[in-house]
Coordinates of C-alpha atoms and ligand atoms in Angstrom, one line a residue:
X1005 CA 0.0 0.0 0.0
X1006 CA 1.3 3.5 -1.0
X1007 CA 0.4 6.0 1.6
X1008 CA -0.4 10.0 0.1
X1009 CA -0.8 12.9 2.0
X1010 CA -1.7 16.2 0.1
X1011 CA -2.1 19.4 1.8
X1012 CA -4.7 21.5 0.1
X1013 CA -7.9 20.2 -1.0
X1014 CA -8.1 22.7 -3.8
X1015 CA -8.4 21.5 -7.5
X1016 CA -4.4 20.6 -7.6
X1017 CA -5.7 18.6 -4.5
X1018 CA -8.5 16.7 -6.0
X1019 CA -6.9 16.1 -9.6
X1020 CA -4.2 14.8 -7.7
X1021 CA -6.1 12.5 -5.6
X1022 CA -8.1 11.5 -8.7
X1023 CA -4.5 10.6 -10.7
X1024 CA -3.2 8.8 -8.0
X1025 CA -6.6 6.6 -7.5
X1026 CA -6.3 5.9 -11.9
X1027 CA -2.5 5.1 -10.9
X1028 CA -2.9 2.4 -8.0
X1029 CA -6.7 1.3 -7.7
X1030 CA -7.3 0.2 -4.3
X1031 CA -3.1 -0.3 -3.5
X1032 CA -3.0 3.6 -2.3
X1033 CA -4.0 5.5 0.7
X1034 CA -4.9 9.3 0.4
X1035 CA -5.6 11.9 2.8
X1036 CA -6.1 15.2 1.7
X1037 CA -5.6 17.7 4.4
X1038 CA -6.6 21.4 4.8
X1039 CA -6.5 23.7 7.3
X1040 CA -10.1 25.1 7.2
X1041 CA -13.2 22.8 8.1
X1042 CA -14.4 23.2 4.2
X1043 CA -12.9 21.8 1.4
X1044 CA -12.4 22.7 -1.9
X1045 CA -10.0 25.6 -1.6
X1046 CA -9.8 28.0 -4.3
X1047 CA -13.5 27.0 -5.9
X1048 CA -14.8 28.1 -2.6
X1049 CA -12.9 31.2 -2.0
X1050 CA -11.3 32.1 -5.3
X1051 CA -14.1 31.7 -8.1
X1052 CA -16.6 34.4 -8.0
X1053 CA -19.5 34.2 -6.0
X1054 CA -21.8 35.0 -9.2
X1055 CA -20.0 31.7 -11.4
X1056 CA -22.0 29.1 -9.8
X1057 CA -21.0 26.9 -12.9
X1058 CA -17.8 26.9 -12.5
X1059 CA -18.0 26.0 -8.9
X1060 CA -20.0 22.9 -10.4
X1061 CA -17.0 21.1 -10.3
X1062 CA -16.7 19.9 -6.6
X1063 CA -19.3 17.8 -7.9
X1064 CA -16.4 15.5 -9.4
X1065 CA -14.2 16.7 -6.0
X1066 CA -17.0 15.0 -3.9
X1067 CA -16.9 11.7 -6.1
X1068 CA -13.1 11.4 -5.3
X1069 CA -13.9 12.4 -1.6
X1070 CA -16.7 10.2 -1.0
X1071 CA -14.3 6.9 -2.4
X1072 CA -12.8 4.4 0.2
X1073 CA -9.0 5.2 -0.4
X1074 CA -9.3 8.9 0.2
X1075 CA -10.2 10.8 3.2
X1076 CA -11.0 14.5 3.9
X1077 CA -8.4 15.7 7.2
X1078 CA -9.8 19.2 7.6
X1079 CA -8.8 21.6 10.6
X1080 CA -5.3 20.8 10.1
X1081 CA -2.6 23.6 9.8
X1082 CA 0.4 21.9 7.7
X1083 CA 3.2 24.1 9.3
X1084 CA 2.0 24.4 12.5
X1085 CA -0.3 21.5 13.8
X1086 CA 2.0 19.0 12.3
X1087 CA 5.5 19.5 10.5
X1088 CA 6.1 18.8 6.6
X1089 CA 8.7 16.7 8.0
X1090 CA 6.8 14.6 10.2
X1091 CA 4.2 14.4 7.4
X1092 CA 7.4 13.0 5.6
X1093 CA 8.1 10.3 8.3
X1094 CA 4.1 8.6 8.0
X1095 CA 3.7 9.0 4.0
X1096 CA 5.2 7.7 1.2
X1097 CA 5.1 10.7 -0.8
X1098 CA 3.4 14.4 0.6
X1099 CA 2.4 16.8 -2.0
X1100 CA 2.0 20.2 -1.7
X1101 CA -1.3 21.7 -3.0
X1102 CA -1.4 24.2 -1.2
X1103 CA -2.1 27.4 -3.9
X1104 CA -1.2 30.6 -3.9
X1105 CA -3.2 32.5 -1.4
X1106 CA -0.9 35.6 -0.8
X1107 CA -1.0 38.9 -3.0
X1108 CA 1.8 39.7 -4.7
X1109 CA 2.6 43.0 -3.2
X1110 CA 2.1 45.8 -5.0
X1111 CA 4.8 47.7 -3.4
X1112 CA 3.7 51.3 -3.9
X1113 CA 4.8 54.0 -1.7
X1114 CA 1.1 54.8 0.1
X1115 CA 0.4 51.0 -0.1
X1116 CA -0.6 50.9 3.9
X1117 CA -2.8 53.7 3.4
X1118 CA -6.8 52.5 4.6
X1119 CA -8.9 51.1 1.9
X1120 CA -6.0 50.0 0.1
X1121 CA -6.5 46.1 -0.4
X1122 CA -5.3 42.9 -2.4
X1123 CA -7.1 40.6 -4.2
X1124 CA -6.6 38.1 -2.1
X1125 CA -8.1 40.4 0.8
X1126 CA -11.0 41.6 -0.9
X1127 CA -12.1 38.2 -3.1
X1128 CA -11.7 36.4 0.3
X1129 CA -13.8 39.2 2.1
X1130 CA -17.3 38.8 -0.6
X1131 CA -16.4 35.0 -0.7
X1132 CA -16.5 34.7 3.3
X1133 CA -12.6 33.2 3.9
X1134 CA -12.5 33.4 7.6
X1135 CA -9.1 35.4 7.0
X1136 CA -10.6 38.0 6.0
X1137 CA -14.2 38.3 6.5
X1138 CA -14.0 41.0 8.9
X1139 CA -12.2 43.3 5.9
X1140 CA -14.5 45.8 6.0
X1141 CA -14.1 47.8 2.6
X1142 CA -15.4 51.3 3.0
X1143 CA -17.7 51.7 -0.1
X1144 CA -18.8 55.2 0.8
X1145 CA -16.6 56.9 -1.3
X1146 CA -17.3 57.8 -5.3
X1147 CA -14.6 56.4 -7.1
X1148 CA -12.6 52.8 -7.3
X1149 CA -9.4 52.1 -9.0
X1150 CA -9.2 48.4 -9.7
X1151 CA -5.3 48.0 -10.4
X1152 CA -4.6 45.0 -13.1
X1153 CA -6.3 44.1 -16.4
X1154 CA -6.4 39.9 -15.4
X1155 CA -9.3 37.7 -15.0
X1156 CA -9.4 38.7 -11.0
X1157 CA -9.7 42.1 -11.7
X1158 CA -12.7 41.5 -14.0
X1159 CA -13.9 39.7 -10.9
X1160 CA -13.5 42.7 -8.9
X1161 CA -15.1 44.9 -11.0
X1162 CA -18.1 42.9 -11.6
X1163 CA -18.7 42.8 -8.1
X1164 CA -18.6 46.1 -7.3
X1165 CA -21.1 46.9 -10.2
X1166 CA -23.9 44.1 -9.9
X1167 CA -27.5 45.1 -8.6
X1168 CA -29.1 43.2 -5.8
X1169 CA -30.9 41.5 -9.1
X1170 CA -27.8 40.5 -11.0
X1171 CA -26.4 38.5 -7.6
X1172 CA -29.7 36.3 -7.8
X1173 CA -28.4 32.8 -7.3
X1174 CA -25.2 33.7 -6.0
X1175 CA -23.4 32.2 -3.4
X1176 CA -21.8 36.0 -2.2
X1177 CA -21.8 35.9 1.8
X1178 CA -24.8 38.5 3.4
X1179 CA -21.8 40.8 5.1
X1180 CA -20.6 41.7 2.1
X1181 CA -23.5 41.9 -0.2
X1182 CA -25.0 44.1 2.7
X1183 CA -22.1 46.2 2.1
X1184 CA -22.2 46.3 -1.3
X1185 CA -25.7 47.4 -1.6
X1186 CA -25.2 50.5 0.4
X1187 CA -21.9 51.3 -2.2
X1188 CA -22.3 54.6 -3.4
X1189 CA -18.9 54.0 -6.0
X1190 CA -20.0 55.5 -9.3
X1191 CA -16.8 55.3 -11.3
X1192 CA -15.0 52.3 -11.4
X1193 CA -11.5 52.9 -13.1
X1194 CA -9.4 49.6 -14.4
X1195 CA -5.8 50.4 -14.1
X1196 CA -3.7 48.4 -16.9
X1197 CA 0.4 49.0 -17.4
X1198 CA 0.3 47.8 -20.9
X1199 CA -2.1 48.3 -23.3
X1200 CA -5.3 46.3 -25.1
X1201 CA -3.0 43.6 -26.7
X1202 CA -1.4 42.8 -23.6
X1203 CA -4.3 42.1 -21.4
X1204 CA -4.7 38.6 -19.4
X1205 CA -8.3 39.0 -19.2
X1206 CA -10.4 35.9 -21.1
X1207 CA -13.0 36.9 -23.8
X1208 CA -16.3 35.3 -21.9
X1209 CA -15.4 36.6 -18.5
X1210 CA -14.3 39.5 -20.5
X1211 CA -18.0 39.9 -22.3
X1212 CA -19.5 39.6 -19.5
X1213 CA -18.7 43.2 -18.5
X1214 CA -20.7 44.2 -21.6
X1215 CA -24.2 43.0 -19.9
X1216 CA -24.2 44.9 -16.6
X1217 CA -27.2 46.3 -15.7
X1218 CA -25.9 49.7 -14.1
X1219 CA -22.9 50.5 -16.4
X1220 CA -21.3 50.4 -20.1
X1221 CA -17.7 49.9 -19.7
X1222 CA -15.6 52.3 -21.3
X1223 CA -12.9 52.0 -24.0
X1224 CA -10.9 55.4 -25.5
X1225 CA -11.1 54.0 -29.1
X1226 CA -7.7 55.9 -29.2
X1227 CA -6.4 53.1 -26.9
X1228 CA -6.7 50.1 -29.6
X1229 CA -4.2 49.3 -31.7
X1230 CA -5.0 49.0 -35.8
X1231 CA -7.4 46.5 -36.3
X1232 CA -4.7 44.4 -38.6
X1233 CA -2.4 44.2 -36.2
X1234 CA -4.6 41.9 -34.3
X1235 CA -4.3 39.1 -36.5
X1236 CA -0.6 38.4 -34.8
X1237 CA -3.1 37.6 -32.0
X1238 CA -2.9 34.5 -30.3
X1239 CA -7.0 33.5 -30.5
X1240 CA -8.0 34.2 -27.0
X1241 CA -6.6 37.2 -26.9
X1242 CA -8.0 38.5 -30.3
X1243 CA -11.4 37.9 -28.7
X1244 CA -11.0 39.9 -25.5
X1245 CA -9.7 42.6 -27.8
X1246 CA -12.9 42.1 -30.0
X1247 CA -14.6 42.9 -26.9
X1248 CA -12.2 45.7 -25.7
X1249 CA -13.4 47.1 -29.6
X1250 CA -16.9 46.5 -29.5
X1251 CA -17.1 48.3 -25.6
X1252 CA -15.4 51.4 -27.7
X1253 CA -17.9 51.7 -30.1
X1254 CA -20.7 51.8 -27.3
X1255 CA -22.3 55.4 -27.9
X1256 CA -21.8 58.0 -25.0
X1257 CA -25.4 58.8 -25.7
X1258 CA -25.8 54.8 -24.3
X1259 CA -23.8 55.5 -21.1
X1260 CA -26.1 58.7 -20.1
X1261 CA -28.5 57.5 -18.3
X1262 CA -26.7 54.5 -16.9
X1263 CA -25.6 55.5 -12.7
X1264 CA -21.8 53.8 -12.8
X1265 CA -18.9 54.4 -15.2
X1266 CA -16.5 51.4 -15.9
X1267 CA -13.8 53.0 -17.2
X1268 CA -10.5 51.0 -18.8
X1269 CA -7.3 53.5 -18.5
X1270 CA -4.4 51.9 -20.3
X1271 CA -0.9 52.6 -20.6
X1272 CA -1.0 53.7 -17.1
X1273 CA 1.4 52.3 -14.1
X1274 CA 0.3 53.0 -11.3
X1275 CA 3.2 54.8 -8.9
X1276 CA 2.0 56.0 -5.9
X1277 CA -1.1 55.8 -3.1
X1278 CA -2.1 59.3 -1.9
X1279 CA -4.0 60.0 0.9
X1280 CA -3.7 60.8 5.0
X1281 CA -4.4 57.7 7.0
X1282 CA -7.2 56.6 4.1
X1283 CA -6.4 56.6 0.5
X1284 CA -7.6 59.7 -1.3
X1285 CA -6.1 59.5 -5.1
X1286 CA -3.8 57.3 -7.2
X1287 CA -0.7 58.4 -8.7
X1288 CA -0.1 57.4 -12.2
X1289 CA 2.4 57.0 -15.0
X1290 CA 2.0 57.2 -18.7
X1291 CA 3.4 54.0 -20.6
X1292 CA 4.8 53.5 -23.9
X1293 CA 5.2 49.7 -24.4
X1294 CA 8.6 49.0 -25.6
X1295 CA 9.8 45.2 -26.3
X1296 CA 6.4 44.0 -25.0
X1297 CA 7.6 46.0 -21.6
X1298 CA 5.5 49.2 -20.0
X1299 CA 7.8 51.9 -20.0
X1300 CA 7.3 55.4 -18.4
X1301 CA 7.1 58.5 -20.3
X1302 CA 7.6 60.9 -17.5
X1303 CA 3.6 61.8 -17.7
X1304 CA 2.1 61.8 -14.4
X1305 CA -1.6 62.6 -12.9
X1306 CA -3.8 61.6 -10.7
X1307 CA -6.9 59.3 -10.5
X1308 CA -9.2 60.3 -7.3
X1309 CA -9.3 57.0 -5.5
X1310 CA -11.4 56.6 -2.2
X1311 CA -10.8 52.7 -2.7
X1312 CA -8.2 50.9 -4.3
X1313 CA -7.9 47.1 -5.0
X1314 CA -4.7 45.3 -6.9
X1315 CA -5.2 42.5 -8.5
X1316 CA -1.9 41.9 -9.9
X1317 CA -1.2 37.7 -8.7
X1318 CA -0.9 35.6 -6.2
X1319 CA 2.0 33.5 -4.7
X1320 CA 2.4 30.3 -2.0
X1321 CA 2.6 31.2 1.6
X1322 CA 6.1 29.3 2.5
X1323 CA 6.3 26.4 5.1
X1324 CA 8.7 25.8 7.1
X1325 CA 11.4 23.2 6.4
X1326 CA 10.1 23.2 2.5
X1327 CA 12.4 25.4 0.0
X1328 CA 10.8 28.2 -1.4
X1329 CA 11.5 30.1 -4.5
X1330 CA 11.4 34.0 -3.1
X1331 CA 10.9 35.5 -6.5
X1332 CA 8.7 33.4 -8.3
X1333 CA 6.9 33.0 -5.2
X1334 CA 5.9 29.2 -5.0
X1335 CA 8.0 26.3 -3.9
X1336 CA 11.6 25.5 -5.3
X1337 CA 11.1 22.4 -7.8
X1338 CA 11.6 20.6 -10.7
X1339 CA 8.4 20.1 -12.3
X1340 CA 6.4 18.9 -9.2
X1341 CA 9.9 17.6 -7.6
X1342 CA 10.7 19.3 -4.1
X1343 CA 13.0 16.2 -3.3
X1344 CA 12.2 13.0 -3.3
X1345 CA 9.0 12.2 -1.5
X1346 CA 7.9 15.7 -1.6
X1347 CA 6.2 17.2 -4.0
X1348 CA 4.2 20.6 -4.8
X1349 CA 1.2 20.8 -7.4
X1350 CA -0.8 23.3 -9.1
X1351 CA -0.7 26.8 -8.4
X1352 CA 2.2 26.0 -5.2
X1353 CA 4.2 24.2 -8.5
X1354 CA 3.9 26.2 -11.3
X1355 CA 2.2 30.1 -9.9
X1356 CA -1.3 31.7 -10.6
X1357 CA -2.1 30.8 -14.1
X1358 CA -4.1 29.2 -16.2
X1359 CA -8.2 27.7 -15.7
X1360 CA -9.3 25.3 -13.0
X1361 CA -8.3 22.5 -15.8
X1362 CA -4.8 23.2 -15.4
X1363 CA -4.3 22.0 -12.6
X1364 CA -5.5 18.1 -14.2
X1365 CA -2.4 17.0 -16.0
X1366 CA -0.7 18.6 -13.5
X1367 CA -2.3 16.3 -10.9
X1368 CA -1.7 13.5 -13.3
X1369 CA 2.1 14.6 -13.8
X1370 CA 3.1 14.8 -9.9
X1371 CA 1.5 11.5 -9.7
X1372 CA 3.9 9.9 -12.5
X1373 CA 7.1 11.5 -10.8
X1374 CA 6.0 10.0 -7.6
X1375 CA 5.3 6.6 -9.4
X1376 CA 8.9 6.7 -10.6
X1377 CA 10.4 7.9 -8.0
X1378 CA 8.8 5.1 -5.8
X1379 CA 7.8 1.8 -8.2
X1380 CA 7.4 -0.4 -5.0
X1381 CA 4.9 0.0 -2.4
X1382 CA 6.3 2.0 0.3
X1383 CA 6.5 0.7 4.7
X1384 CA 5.3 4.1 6.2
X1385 CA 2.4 3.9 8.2
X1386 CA 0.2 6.5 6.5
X1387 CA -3.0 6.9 8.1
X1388 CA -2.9 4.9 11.1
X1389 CA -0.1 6.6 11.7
X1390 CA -1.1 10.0 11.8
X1391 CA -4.0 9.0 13.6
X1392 CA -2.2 8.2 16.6
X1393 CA -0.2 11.4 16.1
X1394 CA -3.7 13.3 16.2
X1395 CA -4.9 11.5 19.1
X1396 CA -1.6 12.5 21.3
X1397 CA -1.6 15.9 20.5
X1398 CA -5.3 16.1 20.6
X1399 CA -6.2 17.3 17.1
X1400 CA -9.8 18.0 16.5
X1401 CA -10.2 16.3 12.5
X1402 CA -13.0 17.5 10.3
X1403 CA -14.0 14.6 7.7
X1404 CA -16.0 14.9 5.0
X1405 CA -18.9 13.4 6.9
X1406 CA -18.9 16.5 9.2
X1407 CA -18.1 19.1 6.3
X1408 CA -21.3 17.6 4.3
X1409 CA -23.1 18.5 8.2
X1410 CA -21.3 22.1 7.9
X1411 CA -22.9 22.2 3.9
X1412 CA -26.2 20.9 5.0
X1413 CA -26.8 23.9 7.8
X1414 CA -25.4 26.1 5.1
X1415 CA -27.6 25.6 3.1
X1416 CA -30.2 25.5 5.3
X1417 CA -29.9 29.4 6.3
X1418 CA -29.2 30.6 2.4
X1419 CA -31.2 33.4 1.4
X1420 CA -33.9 32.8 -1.1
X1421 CA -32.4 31.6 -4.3
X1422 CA -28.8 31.3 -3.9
X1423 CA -27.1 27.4 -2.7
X1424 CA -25.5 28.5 0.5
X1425 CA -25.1 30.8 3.2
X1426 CA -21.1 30.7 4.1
X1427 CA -20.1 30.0 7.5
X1428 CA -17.0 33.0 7.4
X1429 CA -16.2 31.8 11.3
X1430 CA -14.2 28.4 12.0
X1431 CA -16.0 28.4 15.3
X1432 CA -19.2 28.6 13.5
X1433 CA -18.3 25.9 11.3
X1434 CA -17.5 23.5 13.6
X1435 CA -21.0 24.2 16.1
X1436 CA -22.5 23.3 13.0
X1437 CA -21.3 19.7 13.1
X1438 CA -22.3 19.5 16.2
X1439 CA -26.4 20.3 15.3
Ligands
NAP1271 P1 -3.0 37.7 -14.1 O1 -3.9 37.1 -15.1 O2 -1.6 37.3 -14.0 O3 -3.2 39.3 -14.2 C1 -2.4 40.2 -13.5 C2 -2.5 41.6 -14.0 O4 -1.8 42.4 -13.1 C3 -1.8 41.8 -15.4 O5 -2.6 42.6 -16.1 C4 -0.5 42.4 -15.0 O6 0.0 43.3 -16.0 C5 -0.9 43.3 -13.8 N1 0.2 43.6 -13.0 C6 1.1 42.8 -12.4 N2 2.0 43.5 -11.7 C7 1.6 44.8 -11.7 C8 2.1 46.0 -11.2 N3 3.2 46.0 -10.4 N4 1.5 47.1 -11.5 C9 0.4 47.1 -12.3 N5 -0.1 46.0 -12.9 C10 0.5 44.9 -12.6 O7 -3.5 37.4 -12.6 P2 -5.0 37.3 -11.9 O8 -6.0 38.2 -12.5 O9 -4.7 37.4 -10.5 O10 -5.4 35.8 -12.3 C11 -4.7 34.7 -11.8 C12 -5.2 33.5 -12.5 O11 -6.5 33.1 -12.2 C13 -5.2 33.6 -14.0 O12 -4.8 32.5 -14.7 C14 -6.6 33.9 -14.3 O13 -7.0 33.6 -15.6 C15 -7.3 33.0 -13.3 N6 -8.7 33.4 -13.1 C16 -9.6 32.9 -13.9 C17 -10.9 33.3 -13.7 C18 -12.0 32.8 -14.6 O14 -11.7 32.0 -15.5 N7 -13.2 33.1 -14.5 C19 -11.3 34.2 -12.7 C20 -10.2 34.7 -11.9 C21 -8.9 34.3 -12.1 P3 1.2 42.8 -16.9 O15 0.6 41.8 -17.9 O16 1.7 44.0 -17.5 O17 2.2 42.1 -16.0

């Protein structure tokens, strides 16, 4: 028997699970750890409250969790309940799943200034991550600068635009969409450095700014590069830009009536935070791109800002005892290889990019280094093993059997129309197993 352990039950987490079940049948042992009570990691606090499609996908997660071989060890903090290295000692192979929950900082001067968030912050605060439900965003002010033209910032945006109406069916946790409703933002600016061709945004979530209720976005038509000149486009990206074109030729006339502006400002690196103790304005440079690079132009001005969120990427929180890559901000490894018997997947192997899918083969991929790297059937003592470990030092396990109690009562309380009512406190969480 091969014992598993993988810390984060994210996608990596699951795919990885899944791969490892196609790989040995019933000769492997998996238990997926994660240090919340829920599973499911990024689909629960990453993906937009208002994509209940994509979040369809646990659906397959559950199939995997529900099989005999593989077991749901929530509660756990990898790190600091119980060692990588002792994880080492009781399984035959650990892998990392772990993601990519920390911003990137944005490293601004002004960047402690209030009302000055991440994405990670602020997605985690309208998708209830205990972490950071308490956030708090003041949405009093007129004006938001949304810094970063990726998919996240599209999230971002979205959120701060949709009606009461346009959250129907939602999953979006009551403190924030309180919050949101009482927004009075009215200009929404999206901050990129580079210009239309150089935007990581995807052409449906992309379109989907097009059909908001309360605004038109915005697109200088002086922006966009000659229509020819996206033919060199890679497909994707000519569609987004199709999109960027067709929000351009929106009349003014069309925007008139409409109570929000969603404006793109390209060329435009952002260089400073102003404000005293709360941020007040934006300070911004001019770009010309050169080489595919933004490069300054020595134009400054200023965007009036009374909320600013960057949404510029992600990268792994270390743990101790593993190697960690400073710069590129995920785990030091050869394609999935830590060393020998460790292993990091997904977003913790490779950084923030790509869909959901991704992270498939790359479940499948770790899977095959471990199977080389170990061709017999290992002698650790997997989960008995750190069952005994649990008892002595008297950690309290969430299974799956309680998290499917925790998803019952949060279902239970959702407002009419949307699946579930988050619980955004552990301690709430874990009362509920108890009801
Ligand atoms: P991303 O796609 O890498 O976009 C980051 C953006 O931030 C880029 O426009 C980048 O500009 C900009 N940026 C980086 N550093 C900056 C700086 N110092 N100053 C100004 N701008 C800066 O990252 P993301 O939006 O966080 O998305 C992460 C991943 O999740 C992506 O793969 C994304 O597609 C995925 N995702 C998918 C969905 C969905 O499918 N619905 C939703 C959310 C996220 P440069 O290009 O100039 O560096």
């Amino acid at each position: 028997m091969r014992h598993i352990a993988i810390v984060g039950s994210g996608p990596a987490g699951y795919y990885t699970a899944e791969a490892a079940q196609k790989q040995w049948g019933d000769d492997v042992s998996i238990d997926i750890f994660d240090m919340l009570p829920v599973p499911y990691g990024l689909i629960r606090f990453g993906v937009a409250p208002d994509h209940q499609s994509i979040k369809g996908v646990t659906r397959r997660y559950e199939q995997t969790a529900l099989s005999n071989n593989v077991r749901f060890v929530g509660n756990i903090k990898v790190g600091q309940d119980v060692s990588v290295a002792k994880l080492q000692g009781l399984y035959d192979a650990v892998v990392l799943a772990t993601g990519a929950p920390r911003d990137r900082p944005i490293d601004l001067p002004g960047d402690h200034l209030g009302n000055v968030f991440g994405s990670a912050g602020f997605v985690g605060w309208y998708n209830g991550h205990p972490e950071f439900a308490a956030l708090e965003p003041d949405l009093s002010g007129k004006t938001a600068v949304v810094i970063g033209m990726g998919n996240v910032a599209l999230d971002v945006t979205r959120i701060l635009a949709k009606t009461r109406d346009e959250f129907a069916g939602s999953d979006i946790v009551g403190h924030a969409l309180d919050t949101l409703m009482g927004s009075t933002i009215q200009r929404i600016v999206i901050l990129g450095r580079r210009g239309p061709h150089q935007i990581m945004m995807t052409p449906k979530e992309l379109g989907e700014l097009g059909h908001l209720s309360r605004a038109a976005p915005r697109v200088d038509p002086q922006d966009l590069p000659d229509l020819d000149d996206d033919a060199m486009l890679e497909p994707g990206i000519r569609k987004s830009v199709t999109h960027l074109r067709s929000f351009a030729a929106i009349p003014e006339s069309h925007r008139a009536d409409l109570p929000l502006e969603v404006e793109f400002d390209f060329f435009a690196a952002p260089r400073g935070l102003i404000g005293e103790g709360k941020v007040q304005a934006i300070s911004v440079e001019r770009t010309r791109i050169e080489a595919g690079r933004a490069v300054g132009t020595g134009e400054f001005y200023e965007i009036p800002a009374d909320l600013v969120v960057s949404c510029i990427g992600y990268q792994t929180s270390p743990i101790a005892g593993v190697p960690f890559d400073e710069r590129a901000g995920r785990f030091a490894n050869d394609q999935g290889r830590i060393l020998p018997g460790l292993y990091c997947v997904g977003w913790a192997r490779r950084g923030p990019s790509g869909t959901i899918g991704t992270n498939r083969p790359d479940g499948f991929g770790v899977i095959e280094l471990i199977a080389q790297d170990m061709p017999q059937a290992g002698r650790k003592s997997g989960r008995p093993g750190f069952d005994a470990l649990a008892a002595e030092r008297k950690l309290d396990i969430v299974t799956f059997r309680d998290w499917k109690r925790i998803e019952e009562a949060e279902q239970a309380r959702a407002r009419d129309g949307a699946p579930r009512e988050k619980f955004v406190d552990v301690g709430d969480m874990i009362r509920a197993i108890g009801q």
